[in-house]
Coordinates of C-alpha atoms in Angstrom, one line a residue:
Chain J
X1 CA 0.5 -11.8 35.7
X2 CA 2.0 -8.8 34.0
X3 CA 0.2 -6.8 31.3
X4 CA 3.0 -7.3 28.8
X5 CA 5.2 -10.4 29.1
X6 CA 8.2 -10.7 26.9
X7 CA 10.1 -13.9 27.4
X8 CA 13.4 -15.0 25.9
X9 CA 12.7 -13.2 22.6
X10 CA 15.2 -13.7 19.9
X11 CA 15.2 -12.1 16.5
X12 CA 17.6 -12.3 13.6
X13 CA 17.8 -10.5 10.3
X14 CA 19.7 -13.1 8.2
X15 CA 22.9 -13.9 10.1
X16 CA 22.6 -10.8 12.2
X17 CA 21.0 -11.5 15.6
X18 CA 19.5 -8.2 16.8
X19 CA 17.7 -9.5 19.8
X20 CA 19.6 -12.0 21.9
X21 CA 17.1 -13.2 24.4
X22 CA 15.0 -10.3 25.8
X23 CA 13.0 -10.7 29.0
X24 CA 10.8 -7.9 30.1
X25 CA 7.6 -7.7 32.1
X26 CA 5.5 -4.6 32.1
X27 CA 2.8 -3.9 34.7
X28 CA -0.4 -2.0 33.9
X29 CA 0.1 1.7 34.1
X30 CA 3.9 1.5 33.8
X31 CA 5.7 3.9 31.5
X32 CA 8.8 2.4 30.1
X33 CA 11.5 4.2 28.2
X34 CA 13.8 2.1 26.0
X35 CA 17.1 3.8 25.4
X36 CA 20.3 2.8 23.6
X37 CA 22.5 3.4 20.6
X38 CA 21.0 2.9 17.2
X39 CA 21.4 -0.7 16.2
X40 CA 20.9 -1.9 19.8
X41 CA 17.6 -3.5 18.8
X42 CA 15.2 -1.2 20.6
X43 CA 13.0 -0.4 17.7
X44 CA 13.0 -4.0 16.6
X45 CA 11.9 -5.1 20.1
X46 CA 9.0 -2.6 19.9
X47 CA 8.0 -3.8 16.5
X48 CA 8.1 -7.4 17.6
X49 CA 5.5 -6.7 20.4
X50 CA 2.7 -6.0 17.9
X51 CA 3.9 -8.5 15.3
X52 CA 5.3 -6.1 12.7
X53 CA 8.4 -8.3 12.9
X54 CA 8.2 -12.0 13.4
X55 CA 10.3 -13.4 16.3
X56 CA 12.6 -16.4 15.9
X57 CA 12.3 -17.7 19.5
X58 CA 10.6 -16.9 22.8
X59 CA 7.1 -15.6 23.4
X60 CA 5.3 -12.3 23.7
X61 CA 2.0 -11.8 25.4
X62 CA -0.1 -8.7 25.9
X63 CA -3.1 -8.9 28.2
X64 CA -3.6 -12.6 27.4
X65 CA -3.2 -12.2 23.6
X66 CA -0.3 -14.3 22.4
X67 CA 1.9 -13.3 19.5
X68 CA 1.5 -15.7 16.6
X69 CA 1.9 -15.3 12.9
X70 CA -1.6 -16.0 11.7
X71 CA -3.9 -13.1 11.0
X72 CA -6.4 -13.9 13.7
X73 CA -3.9 -13.9 16.5
X74 CA -2.2 -10.8 15.2
X75 CA -5.5 -9.0 15.0
X76 CA -6.4 -9.9 18.6
X77 CA -2.9 -8.8 19.7
X78 CA -3.1 -5.5 17.8
X79 CA -6.4 -4.7 19.3
X80 CA -4.7 -4.7 22.7
X81 CA -1.7 -2.7 21.8
X82 CA -1.5 0.4 19.6
X83 CA 1.6 1.8 17.9
X84 CA 2.8 5.3 17.0
X85 CA 5.5 5.6 14.5
X86 CA 8.4 8.0 13.9
X87 CA 7.0 8.9 10.5
X88 CA 3.4 9.4 11.7
X89 CA 2.0 7.2 8.8
X90 CA -1.3 9.0 8.6
X91 CA -3.4 7.9 5.6
X92 CA -2.8 10.8 3.2
X93 CA -6.1 10.3 1.3
X94 CA -8.2 10.7 4.4
X95 CA -8.9 13.7 6.7
X96 CA -7.8 13.7 10.3
X97 CA -11.2 12.6 11.4
X98 CA -11.4 9.9 8.8
X99 CA -8.0 8.6 9.9
X100 CA -9.3 8.2 13.4
X101 CA -12.6 6.7 12.2
X102 CA -11.4 4.2 9.6
X103 CA -10.0 1.3 11.7
X104 CA -12.9 1.6 14.2
X105 CA -15.4 1.0 11.4
X106 CA -13.4 -1.5 9.4
X107 CA -11.8 -3.6 12.2
X108 CA -14.3 -3.2 15.1
X109 CA -17.4 -2.7 12.8
X110 CA -18.3 0.4 14.9
X111 CA -21.3 2.2 13.3
X112 CA -20.3 5.5 11.7
X113 CA -22.0 7.9 14.1
X114 CA -20.3 6.2 17.1
X115 CA -16.9 6.1 15.3
X116 CA -17.3 9.8 14.5
X117 CA -18.2 10.7 18.1
X118 CA -15.1 8.7 19.2
X119 CA -12.9 10.4 16.7
X120 CA -14.1 13.8 17.8
X121 CA -13.4 12.9 21.4
X122 CA -10.0 11.6 20.7
X123 CA -9.0 14.5 18.5
X124 CA -10.2 16.8 21.3
X125 CA -8.1 14.9 23.7
X126 CA -4.9 15.6 21.7
X127 CA -6.0 19.2 21.2
X128 CA -7.0 18.9 17.6
X129 CA -10.8 18.8 17.7
X130 CA -10.9 21.8 15.3
X131 CA -8.8 19.9 12.7
X132 CA -11.3 17.1 12.1
X133 CA -11.7 17.9 8.4
X134 CA -8.0 18.8 7.6
X135 CA -6.0 16.5 5.4
X136 CA -2.6 15.3 6.8
X137 CA -0.7 17.5 4.4
X138 CA -2.4 20.6 5.8
X139 CA -1.1 19.8 9.3
X140 CA 2.3 20.4 10.9
X141 CA 4.4 17.4 11.9
X142 CA 3.5 17.8 15.5
X143 CA -0.2 17.9 14.6
X144 CA 0.1 14.9 12.4
X145 CA 1.7 12.9 15.2
X146 CA -1.0 13.9 17.6
X147 CA -3.6 12.7 15.1
X148 CA -1.7 9.4 14.9
X149 CA -1.9 9.2 18.7
X150 CA -5.7 9.9 18.5
X151 CA -6.0 7.2 15.9
X152 CA -4.3 4.6 18.0
X153 CA -6.3 5.7 21.1
X154 CA -9.6 5.4 19.3
X155 CA -9.1 1.6 19.2
X156 CA -9.0 1.7 23.0
X157 CA -5.8 -0.3 23.4
X158 CA -4.5 -1.4 26.8
X159 CA -0.9 -0.3 25.9
X160 CA 0.8 2.0 23.4
X161 CA 4.1 1.5 21.7
X162 CA 5.8 4.7 20.7
X163 CA 8.7 4.3 18.3
X164 CA 10.8 7.5 18.4
X165 CA 7.6 9.6 18.1
X166 CA 9.4 12.9 18.2
X167 CA 12.5 12.1 16.1
X168 CA 11.1 13.3 12.8
X169 CA 9.9 16.6 14.3
X170 CA 11.3 20.0 14.2
X171 CA 12.6 21.0 17.7
X172 CA 9.8 23.5 18.3
X173 CA 7.2 20.8 17.6
X174 CA 8.6 18.2 20.0
X175 CA 7.0 19.6 23.1
X176 CA 3.4 19.5 22.0
X177 CA 3.7 15.8 21.2
X178 CA 5.5 15.0 24.5
X179 CA 2.9 16.9 26.4
X180 CA 0.2 14.6 24.9
X181 CA 2.3 11.5 25.8
X182 CA 2.8 12.9 29.3
X183 CA -0.9 13.4 29.8
X184 CA -1.5 9.8 28.7
X185 CA 1.0 8.6 31.2
X186 CA -0.7 10.6 33.9
X187 CA -4.0 9.1 33.0
X188 CA -2.5 5.6 33.6
X189 CA -2.0 4.4 30.0
X190 CA 0.7 1.7 29.8
X191 CA 3.4 3.0 27.5
X192 CA 6.5 1.5 26.0
X193 CA 8.6 4.1 24.2
X194 CA 11.8 4.1 22.3
X195 CA 13.1 7.6 22.8
X196 CA 16.1 9.9 22.6
X197 CA 14.4 12.5 24.9
X198 CA 16.4 11.7 28.0
X199 CA 14.9 14.5 30.1
X200 CA 11.4 13.3 29.2
X201 CA 12.4 9.7 30.1
X202 CA 13.7 10.9 33.4
X203 CA 10.6 13.0 34.3
X204 CA 7.8 10.7 33.1
X205 CA 8.9 7.1 33.1
X206 CA 8.6 4.6 35.8
X207 CA 11.4 2.4 34.5
X208 CA 14.1 2.9 31.9
X209 CA 15.5 0.0 29.9
X210 CA 19.0 0.4 28.4
X211 CA 19.6 -1.9 25.5
X212 CA 23.0 -2.8 24.2
X213 CA 24.0 -5.3 21.5
X214 CA 20.6 -6.9 21.5
X215 CA 20.3 -7.4 25.2
X216 CA 18.7 -5.5 28.1
X217 CA 21.9 -4.2 29.6
X218 CA 20.5 -2.3 32.5
X219 CA 17.0 -1.7 33.8
X220 CA 15.6 0.3 36.7
X221 CA 13.9 3.5 37.8
X222 CA 15.1 6.6 36.0
X223 CA 16.9 7.9 39.1
X224 CA 19.0 4.8 39.3
X225 CA 19.7 4.4 35.5
X226 CA 20.5 8.1 34.9
X227 CA 21.8 9.0 38.4
X228 CA 23.9 5.9 39.1
X229 CA 24.7 3.9 35.9
X230 CA 26.2 0.6 36.8
X231 CA 27.9 -0.4 33.5
X232 CA 30.6 1.4 31.5
X233 CA 28.4 1.0 28.4
X234 CA 25.5 3.0 29.9
X235 CA 27.9 5.6 31.4
X236 CA 29.4 6.0 27.9
X237 CA 26.0 6.2 26.3
X238 CA 24.8 8.8 28.7
X239 CA 28.0 10.7 28.5
X240 CA 27.7 10.9 24.7
X241 CA 24.3 12.4 25.0
X242 CA 25.6 15.7 26.5
Chain F
X1 CA -14.9 -2.3 -62.8
X2 CA -16.9 -0.7 -60.1
X3 CA -15.8 2.8 -59.0
X4 CA -15.4 3.4 -55.3
X5 CA -15.7 6.9 -54.0
X6 CA -13.6 8.1 -51.2
X7 CA -16.7 8.3 -49.1
X8 CA -17.5 4.6 -49.8
X9 CA -14.1 3.7 -48.5
X10 CA -14.3 5.9 -45.5
X11 CA -17.8 4.8 -44.6
X12 CA -17.0 1.2 -44.7
X13 CA -13.8 1.7 -42.7
X14 CA -15.8 3.6 -40.1
X15 CA -18.4 0.8 -39.9
X16 CA -15.6 -1.7 -39.2
X17 CA -14.0 0.7 -36.7
X18 CA -17.0 0.0 -34.5
X19 CA -15.6 -3.5 -34.0
X20 CA -12.2 -2.1 -33.1
X21 CA -13.8 0.0 -30.4
X22 CA -16.0 -2.8 -29.1
X23 CA -13.0 -5.2 -29.0
X24 CA -10.9 -2.6 -27.3
X25 CA -13.5 -2.1 -24.7
X26 CA -14.0 -5.8 -24.1
X27 CA -10.2 -6.4 -23.9
X28 CA -9.7 -3.5 -21.5
X29 CA -12.6 -4.2 -19.2
X30 CA -12.0 -8.0 -19.1
X31 CA -8.2 -7.4 -18.8
X32 CA -8.8 -5.0 -15.9
X33 CA -10.9 -7.6 -14.0
X34 CA -8.4 -10.5 -14.7
X35 CA -5.5 -8.1 -14.1
X36 CA -6.8 -7.2 -10.7
X37 CA -7.1 -10.8 -9.8
X38 CA -3.5 -11.5 -11.0
X39 CA -2.4 -8.4 -9.0
X40 CA -3.8 -9.8 -5.8
X41 CA -2.1 -13.1 -6.4
X42 CA 1.1 -11.4 -7.4
X43 CA 1.4 -9.5 -4.1
X44 CA -0.2 -12.2 -1.9
X45 CA 1.6 -13.7 1.0
X46 CA 1.4 -17.3 -0.4
X47 CA 4.4 -18.3 -2.4
X48 CA 2.5 -20.5 -4.8
X49 CA 0.1 -17.7 -5.7
X50 CA 3.0 -15.3 -6.3
X51 CA 4.9 -17.8 -8.5
X52 CA 1.7 -18.5 -10.5
X53 CA 1.1 -14.8 -11.0
X54 CA 4.6 -13.9 -12.1
X55 CA 4.7 -17.0 -14.4
X56 CA 1.5 -15.8 -16.0
X57 CA 2.9 -12.3 -16.4
X58 CA 6.2 -13.6 -17.9
X59 CA 4.3 -15.9 -20.3
X60 CA 2.0 -13.3 -21.7
X61 CA 4.5 -10.5 -21.8
X62 CA 7.2 -12.7 -23.1
X63 CA 5.3 -14.1 -26.2
X64 CA 4.0 -12.1 -29.1
X65 CA 0.3 -11.2 -29.0
X66 CA 0.1 -12.7 -32.5
X67 CA 1.1 -16.1 -31.2
X68 CA -1.4 -15.9 -28.4
X69 CA -4.1 -15.1 -31.0
X70 CA -3.0 -18.1 -33.1
X71 CA -3.0 -20.4 -30.2
X72 CA -6.4 -19.4 -28.9
X73 CA -7.9 -19.6 -32.4
X74 CA -6.2 -22.6 -34.0
X75 CA -4.9 -24.3 -30.9
X76 CA -8.4 -24.6 -29.3
X77 CA -9.9 -25.9 -32.5
X78 CA -7.1 -28.5 -32.7
X79 CA -8.4 -29.7 -29.3
X80 CA -11.8 -30.0 -30.8
X81 CA -13.2 -26.8 -29.4
X82 CA -14.6 -24.7 -32.1
X83 CA -14.1 -21.0 -31.2
X84 CA -15.4 -18.3 -33.4
X85 CA -12.8 -15.6 -34.3
X86 CA -14.4 -12.9 -32.1
X87 CA -14.3 -15.2 -29.1
X88 CA -10.7 -16.2 -29.7
X89 CA -9.7 -12.6 -30.2
X90 CA -11.5 -11.5 -27.1
X91 CA -9.9 -14.2 -24.9
X92 CA -6.4 -13.6 -26.2
X93 CA -6.7 -9.8 -25.8
X94 CA -8.1 -10.0 -22.3
X95 CA -5.4 -12.3 -21.1
X96 CA -2.7 -10.3 -22.8
X97 CA -4.0 -7.0 -21.4
X98 CA -4.4 -8.5 -17.9
X99 CA -0.7 -9.4 -17.8
X100 CA 0.4 -5.9 -18.5
X101 CA -2.2 -4.2 -16.2
X102 CA -1.3 -6.5 -13.3
X103 CA 2.4 -5.5 -13.6
X104 CA 1.6 -1.8 -14.0
X105 CA -0.6 -1.9 -11.0
X106 CA 1.9 -3.9 -8.9
X107 CA 4.4 -1.1 -9.4
X108 CA 1.8 1.4 -8.2
X109 CA 1.0 -0.7 -5.1
X110 CA 4.6 -1.1 -4.3
X111 CA 5.1 2.7 -4.6
X112 CA 2.9 3.2 -1.5
X113 CA 5.3 3.7 1.5
X114 CA 5.7 0.7 3.8
X115 CA 4.6 2.8 6.7
X116 CA 1.1 2.7 5.3
X117 CA 1.0 -1.0 5.5
X118 CA 2.5 -1.0 9.0
X119 CA 0.2 1.7 10.4
X120 CA -2.9 0.0 9.0
X121 CA -1.7 -3.4 10.2
X122 CA -1.0 -2.1 13.7
X123 CA -4.6 -0.8 13.8
X124 CA -5.7 -4.4 13.4
X125 CA -6.7 -4.4 9.7
X126 CA -6.4 -7.6 7.7
X127 CA -4.7 -7.8 4.4
X128 CA -7.8 -7.3 2.3
X129 CA -9.0 -4.4 4.5
X130 CA -5.6 -2.8 4.1
X131 CA -5.8 -3.1 0.4
X132 CA -9.3 -1.9 0.1
X133 CA -9.2 1.1 2.4
X134 CA -5.6 2.2 2.6
X135 CA -3.4 0.9 -0.3
X136 CA -5.6 0.8 -3.4
X137 CA -7.2 4.2 -3.0
X138 CA -3.7 5.7 -3.0
X139 CA -2.3 3.4 -5.6
X140 CA -5.3 4.2 -7.9
X141 CA -4.2 7.8 -8.1
X142 CA -0.7 6.8 -9.4
X143 CA -2.2 4.1 -11.6
X144 CA -4.5 6.2 -13.7
X145 CA -2.1 7.8 -16.1
X146 CA -0.1 4.6 -17.0
X147 CA -3.3 2.6 -17.3
X148 CA -4.9 5.1 -19.7
X149 CA -1.6 5.2 -21.5
X150 CA -1.6 1.4 -21.9
X151 CA -5.1 1.5 -23.3
X152 CA -3.5 2.9 -26.4
X153 CA -1.5 -0.3 -26.8
X154 CA -4.8 -2.3 -26.4
X155 CA -6.4 -0.4 -29.2
X156 CA -3.5 -0.9 -31.5
X157 CA -3.2 -4.5 -30.4
X158 CA -6.7 -5.2 -31.7
X159 CA -5.4 -4.8 -35.2
X160 CA -3.6 -8.1 -35.0
X161 CA -6.9 -9.9 -34.7
X162 CA -7.4 -9.4 -38.4
X163 CA -5.0 -12.3 -38.9
X164 CA -7.4 -14.8 -37.5
X165 CA -10.2 -13.4 -39.6
X166 CA -12.0 -11.0 -37.2
X167 CA -13.3 -8.1 -39.2
X168 CA -12.3 -5.0 -37.5
X169 CA -10.6 -1.9 -38.8
X170 CA -7.4 -3.4 -40.1
X171 CA -9.1 -6.4 -41.7
X172 CA -11.6 -4.1 -43.4
X173 CA -8.7 -2.1 -44.7
X174 CA -7.2 -5.2 -46.3
X175 CA -10.5 -6.2 -47.9
X176 CA -11.2 -2.7 -49.2
X177 CA -7.7 -2.2 -50.4
X178 CA -7.9 -5.4 -52.4
X179 CA -11.2 -4.4 -53.9
X180 CA -10.3 -0.8 -54.8
X181 CA -6.7 -1.2 -55.8
X182 CA -6.1 2.0 -53.8
X183 CA -4.0 0.7 -50.9
X184 CA -2.4 4.1 -50.1
X185 CA -5.7 5.9 -49.7
X186 CA -7.2 3.0 -47.8
X187 CA -4.4 2.3 -45.4
X188 CA -3.9 6.1 -45.0
X189 CA -7.5 6.3 -43.7
X190 CA -7.0 3.2 -41.5
X191 CA -4.0 4.8 -39.9
X192 CA -5.9 8.0 -39.5
X193 CA -8.8 6.3 -37.8
X194 CA -6.5 4.5 -35.4
X195 CA -4.8 7.8 -34.6
X196 CA -8.1 9.5 -34.0
X197 CA -9.0 6.7 -31.5
X198 CA -5.6 6.7 -29.8
X199 CA -4.7 10.4 -29.7
X200 CA -7.4 11.4 -27.1
X201 CA -6.3 8.5 -24.9
X202 CA -2.6 9.5 -24.8
X203 CA -3.5 13.1 -24.4
X204 CA -5.8 12.4 -21.5
X205 CA -3.1 10.2 -20.0
X206 CA -0.8 13.2 -20.0
X207 CA -3.6 15.5 -18.7
X208 CA -4.4 13.1 -15.9
X209 CA -0.8 12.8 -14.9
X210 CA -0.5 16.5 -14.5
X211 CA -3.8 16.8 -12.7
X212 CA -3.3 14.0 -10.3
X213 CA 0.2 15.2 -9.5
X214 CA -1.1 18.5 -8.4
X215 CA -3.7 16.9 -6.3
X216 CA -1.3 14.4 -4.9
X217 CA -1.3 14.6 -1.1
X218 CA 2.0 14.2 0.6
X219 CA 2.4 13.1 4.1

C-alpha cells in the first residue's frame, strides 16, 4: 500500500472541470514535484489532498486516513499531512514560537512545556531558533516561510504538501527556503510540491508529475521528464521555461 | 405656581440620566452576548442557521426600534404576558443591538484573509478552535472602533423607551418640561447630557481606530 493513494479524483468548479480523473500513488520518502502551466489543476490537486477543496468523485487516502467531508475525518487526515502555502499564512497576532506551539496545544492537547520544547526544536531545525519571540511582521518572507515549515513539522505529519512555497519570495530569499525543503527530503520526509523551480525539481525530486488540462500528462523520474519529454505539451512547457 | 431653579431641573435630569446609563449598559452587554451567538450562526456551515441569522438581522435592522419597543411592550401584554416597561425596553434594545453588532462583527470576521482559515484548518483545527484562537483575536482588533462607535447609537436609542413609559433621561425631560413650562431650557439640558454621554464614546472610537491601526500587524 502506498503512503498517499489518489484514485480517479475529479473536481469541478461550477461547469469547469479542473481535475479530470487523477491517479497518483506516492511511496514513503518520495519527493514529487508537480509542474505544469497555471490552470492545469496542480494547486487544486494539492488542496484536495488535505481536504481544503472537496472532490466530486474518486478517493484520496493518506496513511490509512480517508478523505471525507466531516470534521472528524478531515482532522485525522490533516494530522497525517501538513501543508505549506505560497503566502506563508502565519498567524500575525502570534510570535514565531507561538505559531508553532498553537496547533500542538489546541489540536493535540500537548502540554505547554512540551509544545514549547518542540517549537524550539523545529525552529532550530529551520535555522530560526533565535527568532522564537519575533512576530511575523518582523521577519523576512523567507524567514516567515521557514516558520511555516516548522509549524507544519511540529505536528509530525507523515507527508508535507508544498504549494508554490517560493513563488511569493524575493529571488534572494528563495534559496534559504529551498535549502530547508532539500534537507527535509534528505531526511526522508515525503513531499509533494507544486513548484516552478525546475532546477530544484531536477536535483531533489524522485519523480516529476507534469499536469496538463486537469490530467497527469506525463510522469517519471526527473531525468526522463526533463531530459526526454515524450509529449509536445511537455516539450513546449519546458521550452517556455527558458 | 412653584418656581423651579435651574439646579432643580438639572438635578432631576441627572438623576434620570442614571437610568439611561443603566439601560445603555444592559442593552450593550446583552446585545453583545446575543450578537455573538447570532454571529456564530451567521457564519456557520449549516444553511438553516445562516438563513435564521440573516433573517433575524434583516428583521431587526429593517424595522424601526420604536415598533420593536411597541411590540415587546403592548404586543406581549396582548398575549396576556404583563411586562413592565423596563423589561420590555431592555428586551427590545438587546435584540436590536444584537442585530447590528452581529452584522458589524461579521464584516470584521470576513476581513480576515482566507489563508488564515486554510492554514489553521490544515493544522487540524476544528471550526470553533479556528474561531477562538486564530480568527476572533484578529477580528477583535478591527471590531473595536466600529463597536464603540455603535455604542453611541445604543445610548441615543434608549431615548425611545420614553414612549412606553420608561423613565429615563428623555422621559424625565418631558415631565419636567411640562411642569416648568421651560421646554427650551429643559430639552437643551437633555441634549447636553446626551452629548456628554456620547462624545467620549465617539472620541474613543476615533482614538482606538488610530491606535489599533498603528499596532496592526501585517503578514
